[in-house]
PDB file of N, CA and C in Angstrom:
ATOM      1  N   VAL A1101      -0.619  -3.174  10.220  1.00 63.00           N
ATOM      2  CA  VAL A1101      -1.866  -4.297  10.530  1.00 63.00           C
ATOM      3  C   VAL A1101      -2.001  -5.961  10.901  1.00 63.00           C
ATOM      4  N   ARG A1102      -2.198  -6.429  11.609  1.00 73.00           N
ATOM      5  CA  ARG A1102      -2.069  -7.630  12.274  1.00 73.00           C
ATOM      6  C   ARG A1102      -3.504  -8.391  12.483  1.00 73.00           C
ATOM      7  N   GLN A1103      -3.607  -9.596  11.580  1.00 77.00           N
ATOM      8  CA  GLN A1103      -5.009 -10.114  11.419  1.00 77.00           C
ATOM      9  C   GLN A1103      -4.728 -11.124  12.426  1.00 77.00           C
ATOM     10  N   LYS A1104      -6.358 -11.653  12.765  1.00 76.00           N
ATOM     11  CA  LYS A1104      -6.444 -12.457  14.235  1.00 76.00           C
ATOM     12  C   LYS A1104      -5.426 -13.988  13.125  1.00 76.00           C
ATOM     13  N   ASN A1105      -5.824 -14.063  11.916  1.00 83.00           N
ATOM     14  CA  ASN A1105      -4.958 -15.357  11.231  1.00 83.00           C
ATOM     15  C   ASN A1105      -3.333 -15.618  11.705  1.00 83.00           C
ATOM     16  N   GLY A1106      -2.691 -14.022  11.913  1.00 86.00           N
ATOM     17  CA  GLY A1106      -1.642 -14.384  12.335  1.00 86.00           C
ATOM     18  C   GLY A1106      -0.321 -13.323  10.522  1.00 86.00           C
ATOM     19  N   GLU A1107      -1.281 -13.297   9.906  1.00 90.00           N
ATOM     20  CA  GLU A1107      -1.102 -12.354   8.449  1.00 90.00           C
ATOM     21  C   GLU A1107      -0.894 -11.107   8.924  1.00 90.00           C
ATOM     22  N   THR A1108       0.597  -9.957   8.496  1.00 94.00           N
ATOM     23  CA  THR A1108       0.881  -9.607   9.220  1.00 94.00           C
ATOM     24  C   THR A1108       1.376  -8.555   7.928  1.00 94.00           C
ATOM     25  N   ASN A1109       0.752  -7.035   7.618  1.00 95.00           N
ATOM     26  CA  ASN A1109       1.566  -5.671   6.739  1.00 95.00           C
ATOM     27  C   ASN A1109       2.194  -4.906   7.547  1.00 95.00           C
ATOM     28  N   VAL A1110       3.091  -4.273   7.161  1.00 96.00           N
ATOM     29  CA  VAL A1110       3.200  -3.147   7.768  1.00 96.00           C
ATOM     30  C   VAL A1110       3.588  -2.037   6.848  1.00 96.00           C
ATOM     31  N   ILE A1111       2.592  -0.811   7.304  1.00 96.00           N
ATOM     32  CA  ILE A1111       2.726   0.142   6.197  1.00 96.00           C
ATOM     33  C   ILE A1111       3.434   1.281   7.139  1.00 96.00           C
ATOM     34  N   GLU A1112       4.313   2.127   6.636  1.00 97.00           N
ATOM     35  CA  GLU A1112       4.661   3.309   6.976  1.00 97.00           C
ATOM     36  C   GLU A1112       4.269   4.863   5.810  1.00 97.00           C
ATOM     37  N   ILE A1113       3.406   4.979   6.955  1.00 95.00           N
ATOM     38  CA  ILE A1113       3.480   6.351   6.674  1.00 95.00           C
ATOM     39  C   ILE A1113       4.169   8.370   6.791  1.00 95.00           C
ATOM     40  N   THR A1114       4.366   8.364   5.958  1.00 94.00           N
ATOM     41  CA  THR A1114       4.894   9.877   5.930  1.00 94.00           C
ATOM     42  C   THR A1114       3.942  11.202   5.509  1.00 94.00           C
ATOM     43  N   GLU A1115       4.972  12.792   5.800  1.00 92.00           N
ATOM     44  CA  GLU A1115       3.883  13.227   5.432  1.00 92.00           C
ATOM     45  C   GLU A1115       3.722  13.703   3.730  1.00 92.00           C
ATOM     46  N   ASP A1116       4.191  13.257   3.283  1.00 92.00           N
ATOM     47  CA  ASP A1116       4.900  12.720   1.590  1.00 92.00           C
ATOM     48  C   ASP A1116       3.611  11.751   1.150  1.00 92.00           C
ATOM     49  N   GLY A1117       3.320  10.607   1.732  1.00 96.00           N
ATOM     50  CA  GLY A1117       2.678   9.211   1.284  1.00 96.00           C
ATOM     51  C   GLY A1117       2.838   8.074   2.079  1.00 96.00           C
ATOM     52  N   ALA A1118       2.486   7.400   1.579  1.00 97.00           N
ATOM     53  CA  ALA A1118       3.002   5.775   2.512  1.00 97.00           C
ATOM     54  C   ALA A1118       3.701   4.663   1.470  1.00 97.00           C
ATOM     55  N   VAL A1119       4.205   3.566   1.896  1.00 97.00           N
ATOM     56  CA  VAL A1119       4.542   2.337   1.522  1.00 97.00           C
ATOM     57  C   VAL A1119       4.218   1.512   1.932  1.00 97.00           C
ATOM     58  N   MET A1120       4.242   0.158   1.620  1.00 97.00           N
ATOM     59  CA  MET A1120       3.989  -1.281   2.431  1.00 97.00           C
ATOM     60  C   MET A1120       5.405  -1.676   2.612  1.00 97.00           C
ATOM     61  N   ALA A1121       5.467  -1.201   3.878  1.00 97.00           N
ATOM     62  CA  ALA A1121       7.327  -1.677   4.554  1.00 97.00           C
ATOM     63  C   ALA A1121       7.489  -3.379   4.286  1.00 97.00           C
ATOM     64  N   SER A1122       6.571  -3.768   5.095  1.00 96.00           N
ATOM     65  CA  SER A1122       6.863  -5.317   4.477  1.00 96.00           C
ATOM     66  C   SER A1122       5.353  -6.360   4.788  1.00 96.00           C
ATOM     67  N   SER A1123       5.326  -7.367   4.845  1.00 96.00           N
ATOM     68  CA  SER A1123       4.491  -7.850   4.669  1.00 96.00           C
ATOM     69  C   SER A1123       4.535  -9.882   4.406  1.00 96.00           C
ATOM     70  N   THR A1124       3.989 -10.768   4.894  1.00 95.00           N
ATOM     71  CA  THR A1124       3.951 -11.855   5.441  1.00 95.00           C
ATOM     72  C   THR A1124       3.151 -12.569   4.144  1.00 95.00           C
ATOM     73  N   CYS A1125       2.606 -11.974   2.840  1.00 94.00           N
ATOM     74  CA  CYS A1125       2.196 -12.543   2.579  1.00 94.00           C
ATOM     75  C   CYS A1125       3.020 -13.355   1.057  1.00 94.00           C
ATOM     76  N   ASP A1126       2.722 -14.140   0.472  1.00 93.00           N
ATOM     77  CA  ASP A1126       4.014 -15.115  -0.538  1.00 93.00           C
ATOM     78  C   ASP A1126       4.089 -14.134  -2.114  1.00 93.00           C
ATOM     79  N   ASN A1127       3.464 -13.656  -2.580  1.00 95.00           N
ATOM     80  CA  ASN A1127       3.793 -13.296  -3.743  1.00 95.00           C
ATOM     81  C   ASN A1127       4.754 -11.571  -3.558  1.00 95.00           C
ATOM     82  N   GLN A1128       4.752 -11.151  -2.396  1.00 96.00           N
ATOM     83  CA  GLN A1128       4.723  -9.583  -2.198  1.00 96.00           C
ATOM     84  C   GLN A1128       4.703  -8.763  -3.393  1.00 96.00           C
ATOM     85  N   GLN A1129       3.412  -8.731  -4.192  1.00 96.00           N
ATOM     86  CA  GLN A1129       3.704  -7.609  -4.977  1.00 96.00           C
ATOM     87  C   GLN A1129       3.098  -5.988  -4.319  1.00 96.00           C
ATOM     88  N   CYS A1130       2.859  -6.203  -3.036  1.00 96.00           N
ATOM     89  CA  CYS A1130       2.596  -4.927  -2.163  1.00 96.00           C
ATOM     90  C   CYS A1130       4.065  -4.593  -1.583  1.00 96.00           C
ATOM     91  N   ILE A1131       4.706  -4.782  -1.845  1.00 96.00           N
ATOM     92  CA  ILE A1131       6.089  -4.371  -1.856  1.00 96.00           C
ATOM     93  C   ILE A1131       6.543  -3.628  -2.536  1.00 96.00           C
ATOM     94  N   HIS A1132       6.497  -4.569  -3.970  1.00 95.00           N
ATOM     95  CA  HIS A1132       7.018  -3.429  -5.334  1.00 95.00           C
ATOM     96  C   HIS A1132       6.027  -3.053  -5.972  1.00 95.00           C
ATOM     97  N   MET A1133       5.186  -3.214  -5.179  1.00 94.00           N
ATOM     98  CA  MET A1133       4.459  -1.504  -5.547  1.00 94.00           C
ATOM     99  C   MET A1133       5.386  -0.639  -5.802  1.00 94.00           C
ATOM    100  N   GLY A1134       5.521  -0.267  -4.413  1.00 95.00           N
ATOM    101  CA  GLY A1134       6.621   1.125  -3.559  1.00 95.00           C
ATOM    102  C   GLY A1134       5.851   1.700  -3.610  1.00 95.00           C
ATOM    103  N   ALA A1135       6.439   2.983  -2.733  1.00 97.00           N
ATOM    104  CA  ALA A1135       5.456   4.031  -2.127  1.00 97.00           C
ATOM    105  C   ALA A1135       4.830   4.411  -3.240  1.00 97.00           C
ATOM    106  N   VAL A1136       3.498   5.268  -2.646  1.00 97.00           N
ATOM    107  CA  VAL A1136       2.664   5.850  -3.101  1.00 97.00           C
ATOM    108  C   VAL A1136       2.919   7.421  -2.473  1.00 97.00           C
ATOM    109  N   THR A1137       3.293   8.569  -3.884  1.00 96.00           N
ATOM    110  CA  THR A1137       3.358   9.758  -2.569  1.00 96.00           C
ATOM    111  C   THR A1137       2.769  10.843  -3.415  1.00 96.00           C
ATOM    112  N   LEU A1138       2.625  12.357  -2.835  1.00 94.00           N
ATOM    113  CA  LEU A1138       2.273  13.214  -3.176  1.00 94.00           C
ATOM    114  C   LEU A1138       2.648  13.482  -5.092  1.00 94.00           C
ATOM    115  N   ASP A1139       3.810  13.145  -5.144  1.00 95.00           N
ATOM    116  CA  ASP A1139       4.552  13.676  -6.336  1.00 95.00           C
ATOM    117  C   ASP A1139       3.948  12.324  -7.336  1.00 95.00           C
ATOM    118  N   ASN A1140       4.276  11.113  -6.660  1.00 96.00           N
ATOM    119  CA  ASN A1140       4.020   9.971  -7.817  1.00 96.00           C
ATOM    120  C   ASN A1140       2.465   9.254  -8.048  1.00 96.00           C
ATOM    121  N   TRP A1141       1.525   9.994  -7.487  1.00 94.00           N
ATOM    122  CA  TRP A1141       0.403   9.463  -7.541  1.00 94.00           C
ATOM    123  C   TRP A1141      -0.747   9.021  -8.541  1.00 94.00           C
ATOM    124  N   GLU A1142      -0.192  10.313  -9.525  1.00 94.00           N
ATOM    125  CA  GLU A1142      -0.889  10.049 -11.141  1.00 94.00           C
ATOM    126  C   GLU A1142      -0.163   9.184 -11.974  1.00 94.00           C
ATOM    127  N   ILE A1143       0.973   8.726 -11.752  1.00 95.00           N
ATOM    128  CA  ILE A1143       1.590   8.297 -13.127  1.00 95.00           C
ATOM    129  C   ILE A1143       1.962   6.582 -12.425  1.00 95.00           C
ATOM    130  N   ARG A1144       1.113   6.390 -11.264  1.00 94.00           N
ATOM    131  CA  ARG A1144       1.261   4.980 -10.641  1.00 94.00           C
ATOM    132  C   ARG A1144       0.445   4.280 -11.372  1.00 94.00           C
ATOM    133  N   PRO A1145       0.542   2.435 -11.687  1.00 91.00           N
ATOM    134  CA  PRO A1145      -0.285   1.910 -12.333  1.00 91.00           C
ATOM    135  C   PRO A1145      -1.657   2.034 -11.543  1.00 91.00           C
ATOM    136  N   ASN A1146      -1.423   1.718 -10.264  1.00 93.00           N
ATOM    137  CA  ASN A1146      -2.657   1.952  -9.089  1.00 93.00           C
ATOM    138  C   ASN A1146      -3.091   3.471  -8.861  1.00 93.00           C
ATOM    139  N   GLN A1147      -2.475   4.558  -8.827  1.00 95.00           N
ATOM    140  CA  GLN A1147      -2.600   5.992  -8.510  1.00 95.00           C
ATOM    141  C   GLN A1147      -2.585   5.618  -7.037  1.00 95.00           C
ATOM    142  N   THR A1148      -3.344   6.149  -6.414  1.00 95.00           N
ATOM    143  CA  THR A1148      -2.958   5.946  -5.153  1.00 95.00           C
ATOM    144  C   THR A1148      -3.356   5.006  -3.985  1.00 95.00           C
ATOM    145  N   TYR A1149      -3.322   3.974  -4.535  1.00 97.00           N
ATOM    146  CA  TYR A1149      -3.410   2.472  -3.875  1.00 97.00           C
ATOM    147  C   TYR A1149      -2.380   1.954  -3.882  1.00 97.00           C
ATOM    148  N   ILE A1150      -1.971   1.429  -2.405  1.00 97.00           N
ATOM    149  CA  ILE A1150      -1.263  -0.365  -2.459  1.00 97.00           C
ATOM    150  C   ILE A1150      -2.147  -1.016  -1.760  1.00 97.00           C
ATOM    151  N   ILE A1151      -2.346  -2.117  -3.057  1.00 96.00           N
ATOM    152  CA  ILE A1151      -3.095  -3.426  -2.151  1.00 96.00           C
ATOM    153  C   ILE A1151      -2.367  -4.593  -2.655  1.00 96.00           C
ATOM    154  N   CYS A1152      -2.717  -5.526  -1.519  1.00 95.00           N
ATOM    155  CA  CYS A1152      -2.542  -6.818  -0.938  1.00 95.00           C
ATOM    156  C   CYS A1152      -3.230  -7.648  -1.419  1.00 95.00           C
ATOM    157  N   LEU A1153      -3.294  -8.041  -2.142  1.00 94.00           N
ATOM    158  CA  LEU A1153      -4.414  -9.098  -2.361  1.00 94.00           C
ATOM    159  C   LEU A1153      -4.736 -10.359  -1.282  1.00 94.00           C
ATOM    160  N   PRO A1154      -3.229 -11.037  -0.933  1.00 94.00           N
ATOM    161  CA  PRO A1154      -3.759 -11.821  -0.469  1.00 94.00           C
ATOM    162  C   PRO A1154      -3.894 -11.988   1.150  1.00 94.00           C
ATOM    163  N   HIS A1155      -4.222 -11.033   1.498  1.00 93.00           N
ATOM    164  CA  HIS A1155      -4.414 -10.349   3.119  1.00 93.00           C
ATOM    165  C   HIS A1155      -5.676  -9.618   3.028  1.00 93.00           C
ATOM    166  N   ARG A1156      -6.554  -9.458   1.551  1.00 92.00           N
ATOM    167  CA  ARG A1156      -7.135  -8.435   1.701  1.00 92.00           C
ATOM    168  C   ARG A1156      -7.224  -6.955   2.248  1.00 92.00           C
ATOM    169  N   VAL A1157      -5.324  -6.573   1.888  1.00 94.00           N
ATOM    170  CA  VAL A1157      -5.477  -5.135   2.801  1.00 94.00           C
ATOM    171  C   VAL A1157      -5.946  -3.902   1.377  1.00 94.00           C
ATOM    172  N   THR A1158      -5.638  -3.055   1.784  1.00 95.00           N
ATOM    173  CA  THR A1158      -5.506  -1.831   0.968  1.00 95.00           C
ATOM    174  C   THR A1158      -5.355  -0.157   1.690  1.00 95.00           C
ATOM    175  N   VAL A1159      -4.511   0.054   1.105  1.00 94.00           N
ATOM    176  CA  VAL A1159      -4.109   1.330   1.365  1.00 94.00           C
ATOM    177  C   VAL A1159      -4.067   2.672   0.897  1.00 94.00           C
ATOM    178  N   GLU A1160      -4.902   3.337   0.774  1.00 94.00           N
ATOM    179  CA  GLU A1160      -5.079   4.873  -0.058  1.00 94.00           C
ATOM    180  C   GLU A1160      -4.877   6.059   0.534  1.00 94.00           C
ATOM    181  N   LEU A1161      -3.897   6.995  -0.582  1.00 93.00           N
ATOM    182  CA  LEU A1161      -3.639   7.825  -0.104  1.00 93.00           C
ATOM    183  C   LEU A1161      -4.813   9.033  -0.481  1.00 93.00           C
ATOM    184  N   ALA A1162      -5.038   9.638   0.522  1.00 90.00           N
ATOM    185  CA  ALA A1162      -6.195  10.568  -0.133  1.00 90.00           C
ATOM    186  C   ALA A1162      -6.124  11.947  -0.972  1.00 90.00           C
ATOM    187  N   VAL A1163      -5.805  12.425  -1.746  1.00 77.00           N
ATOM    188  CA  VAL A1163      -5.269  13.405  -2.478  1.00 77.00           C
ATOM    189  C   VAL A1163      -6.292  14.992  -2.673  1.00 77.00           C
ATOM    190  N   LYS A1164      -5.986  15.783  -2.264  1.00 75.00           N
ATOM    191  CA  LYS A1164      -6.798  16.920  -3.010  1.00 75.00           C
ATOM    192  C   LYS A1164      -7.004  17.144  -4.581  1.00 75.00           C
ATOM    193  N   GLU A1165      -8.029  17.150  -5.167  1.00 67.00           N
ATOM    194  CA  GLU A1165      -7.296  17.694  -6.946  1.00 67.00           C
ATOM    195  C   GLU A1165      -8.061  18.932  -6.703  1.00 67.00           C
TER     196      GLU A1165
END
């Protein structure tokens, strides 16, 4: 995701989940959240979400319950 102001977030998506691979934000919290996968989404603090607050980017893993 490249925004008009130059902010960039790189999201890697696989069959099992997603991860914020890189970001130009200062705090890098979205990177430290790690991958959200079909195996770990229930135990993650943000469950199915990866969030970059400084860039206002949200990634959600859609799961069937």
